[in-house]
XYZ file of C-alpha atoms in Angstrom:
354
model
C 119.936 88.231 69.154
C 120.546 89.628 65.699
C 118.380 89.739 62.591
C 117.534 91.762 59.484
C 113.967 92.739 58.602
C 112.156 94.651 55.867
C 111.313 98.147 57.125
C 107.785 98.320 55.649
C 106.754 94.866 56.862
C 108.126 95.568 60.336
C 106.349 98.924 60.558
C 102.980 97.366 59.677
C 103.369 94.761 62.425
C 104.462 97.357 64.994
C 101.423 99.481 64.135
C 99.089 96.538 64.694
C 100.594 95.913 68.135
C 100.175 99.486 69.443
C 96.591 99.171 70.807
C 97.681 96.251 72.995
C 100.431 98.103 74.850
C 100.190 99.720 78.276
C 100.866 103.345 77.312
C 100.057 104.845 80.728
C 103.220 103.703 82.487
C 106.418 103.191 80.488
C 108.089 101.686 83.568
C 105.899 98.589 83.171
C 107.049 95.693 81.029
C 103.632 95.715 79.349
C 104.645 98.977 77.653
C 107.144 96.828 75.758
C 106.807 94.490 72.802
C 108.266 91.020 73.216
C 110.539 89.817 70.383
C 111.817 86.289 69.820
C 113.527 84.738 66.806
C 112.185 81.359 65.701
C 113.893 79.926 62.625
C 113.455 82.601 59.910
C 110.538 84.271 61.707
C 110.363 86.944 64.368
C 107.570 86.360 66.872
C 106.145 89.526 68.452
C 103.749 89.901 71.392
C 102.023 92.818 73.097
C 99.589 92.749 76.009
C 98.268 94.873 78.857
C 96.874 91.690 80.489
C 93.309 92.608 79.474
C 93.877 92.263 75.733
C 96.764 90.902 73.702
C 98.097 90.079 70.257
C 100.751 87.717 68.926
C 102.052 87.828 65.359
C 105.153 87.149 63.287
C 107.192 88.566 60.401
C 109.806 87.113 58.048
C 113.429 87.921 58.906
C 117.000 86.989 58.029
C 118.291 85.589 61.299
C 121.933 85.690 62.370
C 121.744 84.978 66.109
C 118.851 83.461 68.088
C 117.479 85.253 71.100
C 114.657 87.183 72.720
C 114.207 90.739 73.958
C 111.718 93.429 74.909
C 111.570 96.987 73.635
C 109.331 99.984 74.252
C 106.605 99.537 71.646
C 105.832 103.187 71.058
C 109.472 104.269 70.716
C 110.562 101.544 68.324
C 107.625 102.368 66.050
C 108.571 106.063 66.032
C 112.098 105.126 64.995
C 111.105 102.619 62.311
C 108.580 105.032 60.765
C 111.376 107.551 60.139
C 113.782 105.112 58.514
C 114.123 104.701 54.771
C 112.631 101.816 52.850
C 114.791 98.721 52.768
C 116.389 96.496 55.355
C 116.829 97.214 59.072
C 119.288 95.434 61.339
C 118.312 94.777 64.945
C 120.609 93.259 67.542
C 120.895 93.166 71.314
C 123.560 93.189 73.971
C 122.981 92.392 77.634
C 120.988 95.567 78.357
C 119.997 97.328 75.140
C 118.413 96.791 71.763
C 120.164 98.410 68.796
C 118.479 99.468 65.558
C 120.697 100.173 62.555
C 120.175 101.301 58.985
C 123.011 102.750 56.941
C 124.737 105.385 59.062
C 121.776 105.710 61.466
C 121.953 103.980 64.847
C 119.520 103.884 67.777
C 119.742 102.314 71.230
C 116.776 101.462 73.453
C 116.874 99.867 76.931
C 115.312 96.456 77.490
C 113.556 94.678 80.321
C 114.463 91.096 81.151
C 112.631 89.201 78.395
C 112.089 86.248 80.729
C 109.856 88.461 82.884
C 107.488 89.242 80.011
C 103.998 87.795 80.568
C 103.959 84.192 79.440
C 101.175 82.643 77.452
C 98.172 83.987 79.359
C 95.642 82.305 77.096
C 93.868 79.492 78.929
C 94.052 76.325 76.851
C 90.825 74.971 78.375
C 88.702 76.510 75.623
C 85.780 75.661 73.338
C 85.680 76.429 69.622
C 82.786 78.312 68.009
C 82.180 77.398 64.378
C 80.906 80.554 62.731
C 81.153 82.147 59.294
C 83.930 84.732 59.595
C 82.310 87.452 57.511
C 78.986 87.168 59.360
C 80.738 87.240 62.738
C 82.783 90.369 61.961
C 79.912 92.218 60.269
C 77.542 91.454 63.150
C 80.000 92.904 65.659
C 80.420 96.044 63.550
C 76.675 96.585 63.248
C 75.928 96.523 66.977
C 79.015 98.484 68.087
C 77.399 101.978 67.898
C 74.914 100.928 70.598
C 77.635 100.083 73.135
C 78.038 102.610 75.950
C 81.758 102.483 76.777
C 81.361 105.139 79.522
C 78.586 103.423 81.473
C 79.250 102.852 85.172
C 77.953 99.294 84.859
C 80.755 97.163 83.342
C 78.331 94.785 81.638
C 76.955 97.653 79.518
C 80.406 98.669 78.244
C 80.529 95.634 75.975
C 78.393 93.455 73.729
C 76.588 90.263 74.646
C 77.301 87.195 72.530
C 75.141 84.213 73.310
C 73.826 81.061 71.734
C 70.237 80.150 72.564
C 67.115 78.881 70.832
C 69.160 77.545 67.889
C 70.555 80.977 67.016
C 73.540 83.153 67.861
C 72.607 86.540 69.340
C 74.735 89.693 69.170
C 73.344 92.347 71.551
C 74.395 95.839 72.680
C 72.615 98.626 74.554
C 73.320 102.105 75.887
C 69.936 102.079 77.735
C 68.398 104.454 75.150
C 68.532 101.868 72.363
C 69.205 98.186 71.938
C 70.822 96.621 68.864
C 70.215 92.936 68.148
C 71.310 90.508 65.444
C 70.241 86.881 65.265
C 72.264 84.430 63.182
C 71.271 80.817 62.693
C 74.268 78.514 63.118
C 74.922 74.852 63.727
C 73.888 73.689 67.148
C 76.527 74.229 69.806
C 76.464 74.220 73.582
C 74.545 77.183 74.991
C 76.750 79.974 76.292
C 76.727 83.683 77.101
C 79.723 86.062 77.171
C 80.230 89.845 77.259
C 82.902 91.155 74.901
C 84.568 94.550 75.646
C 84.106 97.330 73.087
C 87.867 97.764 72.650
C 88.167 94.091 71.768
C 85.408 94.409 69.165
C 87.171 97.395 67.620
C 90.473 95.532 67.309
C 88.823 92.358 65.989
C 87.154 94.401 63.255
C 90.497 95.924 62.225
C 92.577 92.754 62.276
C 90.368 90.024 60.888
C 88.340 89.601 57.725
C 88.363 85.911 56.813
C 89.417 82.395 57.800
C 89.414 82.800 61.568
C 89.024 80.336 64.401
C 87.086 81.488 67.467
C 87.507 80.032 70.948
C 86.096 80.970 74.343
C 85.839 79.990 77.980
C 84.413 81.713 81.052
C 87.070 84.426 81.119
C 88.537 84.791 77.620
C 87.797 84.997 73.914
C 90.532 83.963 71.493
C 90.574 84.563 67.734
C 93.256 83.165 65.462
C 94.170 83.084 61.805
C 97.325 82.426 59.809
C 98.901 85.710 60.886
C 97.515 86.683 64.297
C 96.534 85.225 67.635
C 94.297 87.648 69.555
C 92.884 87.345 73.046
C 90.721 89.462 75.309
C 89.452 89.046 78.823
C 85.679 89.019 79.006
C 83.564 91.359 81.105
C 82.354 89.761 84.304
C 78.732 90.763 84.793
C 75.110 89.987 84.061
C 73.773 91.532 80.857
C 70.192 92.914 81.069
C 67.405 90.544 80.031
C 66.809 92.171 76.652
C 64.108 89.677 75.683
C 61.764 91.245 78.235
C 61.776 94.644 76.550
C 61.274 93.423 72.990
C 57.598 93.949 72.082
C 55.657 90.755 71.418
C 53.201 92.467 69.051
C 53.503 95.487 66.755
C 50.504 97.576 65.698
C 52.150 99.466 62.839
C 54.738 97.954 60.500
C 55.746 99.733 57.331
C 58.684 99.975 54.980
C 60.612 103.183 54.313
C 63.348 104.140 51.812
C 66.743 104.455 53.503
C 68.215 107.119 51.225
C 65.257 109.504 51.551
C 65.119 109.125 55.327
C 68.858 109.797 55.661
C 68.611 112.877 53.449
C 65.680 114.273 55.439
C 67.268 113.627 58.836
C 70.532 115.275 57.812
C 68.668 118.379 56.721
C 66.966 118.663 60.118
C 70.263 117.900 61.877
C 71.587 121.233 60.655
C 69.657 122.707 63.602
C 68.949 119.826 65.961
C 69.795 116.188 66.642
C 66.438 115.701 68.340
C 63.724 115.395 65.723
C 60.074 114.476 65.309
C 58.985 112.118 62.547
C 55.338 112.119 61.508
C 53.975 109.295 59.383
C 50.953 110.251 57.280
C 48.961 108.386 54.669
C 50.940 109.710 51.699
C 54.006 111.430 53.174
C 56.693 111.290 55.847
C 57.275 114.595 57.651
C 60.390 115.602 59.638
C 60.851 118.573 61.972
C 62.993 119.802 64.837
C 62.139 119.348 68.495
C 63.256 122.547 70.194
C 62.154 124.156 73.442
C 65.185 126.444 73.884
C 64.639 128.905 71.059
C 62.502 129.627 68.044
C 64.735 127.876 65.504
C 62.872 125.385 63.372
C 63.525 123.079 60.439
C 61.031 121.041 58.423
C 61.170 118.742 55.433
C 59.149 115.891 53.977
C 58.933 113.433 51.118
C 55.960 111.816 49.462
C 55.528 108.168 50.299
C 52.474 105.930 50.410
C 52.283 104.523 53.933
C 48.561 103.684 53.912
C 48.310 104.861 57.538
C 44.798 106.166 58.137
C 45.662 108.157 61.262
C 48.971 109.996 61.400
C 51.436 109.081 64.124
C 54.386 111.117 65.423
C 57.457 109.991 67.335
C 60.266 112.052 68.827
C 63.730 110.544 68.542
C 67.441 111.163 68.838
C 68.240 111.044 65.127
C 71.711 109.624 65.761
C 70.111 106.338 66.797
C 68.338 105.993 63.467
C 71.338 107.145 61.437
C 73.618 104.669 63.216
C 71.228 101.879 62.276
C 70.852 102.999 58.664
C 74.622 103.281 58.242
C 74.956 99.573 58.983
C 72.339 98.087 56.655
C 72.900 97.000 53.063
C 69.367 97.225 51.709
C 67.724 100.483 50.609
C 64.420 99.573 52.265
C 64.039 99.138 56.003
C 61.101 98.525 58.289
C 59.810 100.703 61.123
C 57.528 99.132 63.721
C 55.516 101.163 66.241
C 53.020 100.395 68.995
C 52.449 103.653 70.898
C 54.232 106.995 70.566
C 55.452 106.748 74.162
C 56.818 103.194 73.940
C 60.010 101.963 72.260
C 59.807 101.439 68.508
C 61.853 99.204 66.219
C 63.781 99.781 63.014
C 64.956 96.625 61.298
C 66.454 95.159 58.153
C 66.737 91.426 57.600
C 68.148 89.881 60.819
C 69.283 93.204 62.339
C 67.072 95.420 64.491
C 67.431 98.368 66.817
C 64.910 99.084 69.554
C 64.811 102.834 70.263
C 63.305 104.784 73.148
C 61.332 107.784 71.884
C 61.748 111.323 73.178
C 58.522 112.353 74.895
């Protein structure tokens, strides 16, 4: 195999493939990137079996062939080369990288042993607006608990039911939910790993095709083909914990709430919010020392009897960071029961601090 490739274009592609490599054990073939020339394109693949990416880059081909190369090491080399063209060729055991008077040699695995196409072709397509799909995943991601001992809570639930598509995530202290109305499709429910969501958000922005089956989710566009294995588990029945009725529902200004919370956060992440008839009051919750912070802003809530809730402020800030409007809604039943913050079709159910 021998070809010439633009250094900058090649570096971008190699960077995109890094999260899909097995970096724990360089003796494994999954620590390598697979390379194969096809006409005037170079096809590249990386996978650790759980998640994978295929892509391609324009080249000037001299000799057809395929190879593998350590993904981390080839990126480190390419990053240090000058702008311009790089020549890559292989012999029976090594891959050679050349530019000007600089030469590098890296060992290869047998390319024929690289994992074949591990995407199951028995898949169903989901027709969904790309922007809405990506933005919904981003909004619920902060509520995913990637360290939870229960695998099903380390990802996000995607399901279609009741004529709407639900995106759900929970870390057991809060639950984020988005409902999107889409064309009727067959009901389904899958759990998508947090790492997969992170990579989807980085790689894709428009014009994607989405496919799934019982074990995999596949996303494709003109440049990339991405796959991830799904989490095998039963997601909690979140519908049971969503309150059917809400005693207090009022709108609050996002910018003023963020400003007030950040002031209190200078001393404590745990805060108490008190809603009064004509103001919203914020203060620290502290039992360890005498430190205290307070602030407030005037706002007509029309609440006749004040109500106070203790909360981990990060949960509210995470929600507010994801909404586009400057007004959001807070919904409360009792001070000891979960309350809701919501904007349009996005809500977060939060457990209070007693």
